[in-house]
Amino acid sequence: MKKNIFLLLMAGAAVFAGPAKSLAQDNSKSGMMFYIGTYTDGSDSKGIYRCELDPKSGQLENYALAGVSVNPSFVTLTPDGNYLLAVQEKNTAVGNTQGYIESFAVDKSTGNLKAINKEPSGGADPCFVSVNPEGFALTANYSSGSVGLFRLNGDGTISKALYVSQHEGHGPNVNRQKGPHAHSSYFGPGGKRIFAADLGTDDVYVYRLDADNGKLVPCKTPKIPMAPGAGPRHIAFGPNGQNMYVISEMGCTVTRVAMKDDGGFDVKESVSTLPKGYDGENTCAEIAISPDGKYLYASNRGLDNIVIFSIDPQSGKLTEKGTEGVRGKTPRNFTLSPDGKFVLVANQNSNNIVAFRRNPETGMLTYTSEIKAPKPVCLLFR
């Protein structure tokens, strides 16, 4: 069996080998194209949509359905832009507690998507997917608290799960942390390690990829603990990979983790995304760093804003610079344009996407436009 897996992995390796090229060059002449993952349950959405951002005016335009899918709540592109992977965030299918990972071929001229195949994600309610240049893909299965490893073959088909790592444990929040809840899974800087944030156990799990055998192997430091009850959700990696930043959904904090040369980690300071004295309801969602590495952005759901932090170029410490209201409700996800000049925000509960122009010197945001979109939960530039 191991031999067969090895042969399967090698068969597709050539397709994904080599450094990832910028996908910005493939955007249409009229605008910068991006994809929109949505929730289809309880909404008018049919799946994954595409839209364009005018790089001069900041206007959003040419909104259209790109591909039909069920609850594609998170999407990613292969480095060559030929394929898009999406999770289908479901927890029941054919009597099994399973969601799916789905593969699409990308029409480079139109941006439309053609479904290729889908496979069980390795657990229930997958909410995150990532892919590396060699064609390995990861899912984070929220409800079952597991991370799945897959292979995207040379013809664009996604393999059955090569390996599923089941997290164990719980946190102090009896309503949200009765068991593990894997919320994201990333290939780290340099591709040597994998990081998975688990909201249910208050840990960031650390793996290495055993490509020959198709496995995830715990590293020497297998977990990075966050504060009890914090609920780590998503991760961003700082310039040169020296610092990792973890946004915690329930703790409403961004925690800096120094990545040591010997492979270890030092958990440094945590900064709040909330104003002093605020005691209202709020949860955090997304985190991103500007392409120049100078600013970090985080979203608040409840306050419904984006918090802007500057990054100290030597230490990596964060300093809050300001906030910007998102002109909607529940900013589930946001993304920076490849050139760093714009920030787009997906407001899940007000059914709109809002564009902001970003000042590269100050990091601050200025509203430019918005469009209506049903239950937008993920934005991805092509």
Short mmCIF file of N, CA and C in Angstrom, two decimals, residues 252-256 269-273 309 318-319:
data_model
loop_
_atom_site.label_atom_id
_atom_site.label_comp_id
_atom_site.label_asym_id
_atom_site.label_seq_id
_atom_site.Cartn_x
_atom_site.Cartn_y
_atom_site.Cartn_z
N CYS A 252 -10.33 37.13 21.39
CA CYS A 252 -10.23 38.41 20.68
C CYS A 252 -8.82 39.00 20.83
N THR A 253 -7.84 38.17 20.54
CA THR A 253 -6.45 38.57 20.65
C THR A 253 -5.66 38.12 19.43
N VAL A 254 -4.53 38.77 19.21
CA VAL A 254 -3.53 38.31 18.26
C VAL A 254 -2.27 38.03 19.07
N THR A 255 -1.79 36.78 19.01
CA THR A 255 -0.63 36.36 19.78
C THR A 255 0.57 36.19 18.87
N ARG A 256 1.69 36.78 19.28
CA ARG A 256 2.93 36.64 18.50
C ARG A 256 3.71 35.44 19.02
N GLU A 269 3.93 38.16 23.38
CA GLU A 269 2.80 38.92 23.87
C GLU A 269 1.53 38.67 23.03
N SER A 270 0.39 38.90 23.67
CA SER A 270 -0.90 38.91 22.99
C SER A 270 -1.47 40.33 23.08
N VAL A 271 -2.01 40.81 21.96
CA VAL A 271 -2.63 42.14 21.94
C VAL A 271 -4.11 41.97 21.66
N SER A 272 -4.92 42.80 22.30
CA SER A 272 -6.36 42.71 22.14
C SER A 272 -6.82 43.42 20.87
N THR A 273 -7.89 42.90 20.27
CA THR A 273 -8.50 43.56 19.12
C THR A 273 -9.63 44.47 19.56
N PHE A 309 -2.81 47.05 12.75
CA PHE A 309 -1.62 47.07 13.60
C PHE A 309 -0.38 47.30 12.74
N LEU A 318 3.45 44.16 17.75
CA LEU A 318 2.33 44.86 17.12
C LEU A 318 1.95 46.10 17.91
N THR A 319 1.60 47.16 17.19
CA THR A 319 1.08 48.38 17.79
C THR A 319 -0.18 48.77 17.05
#
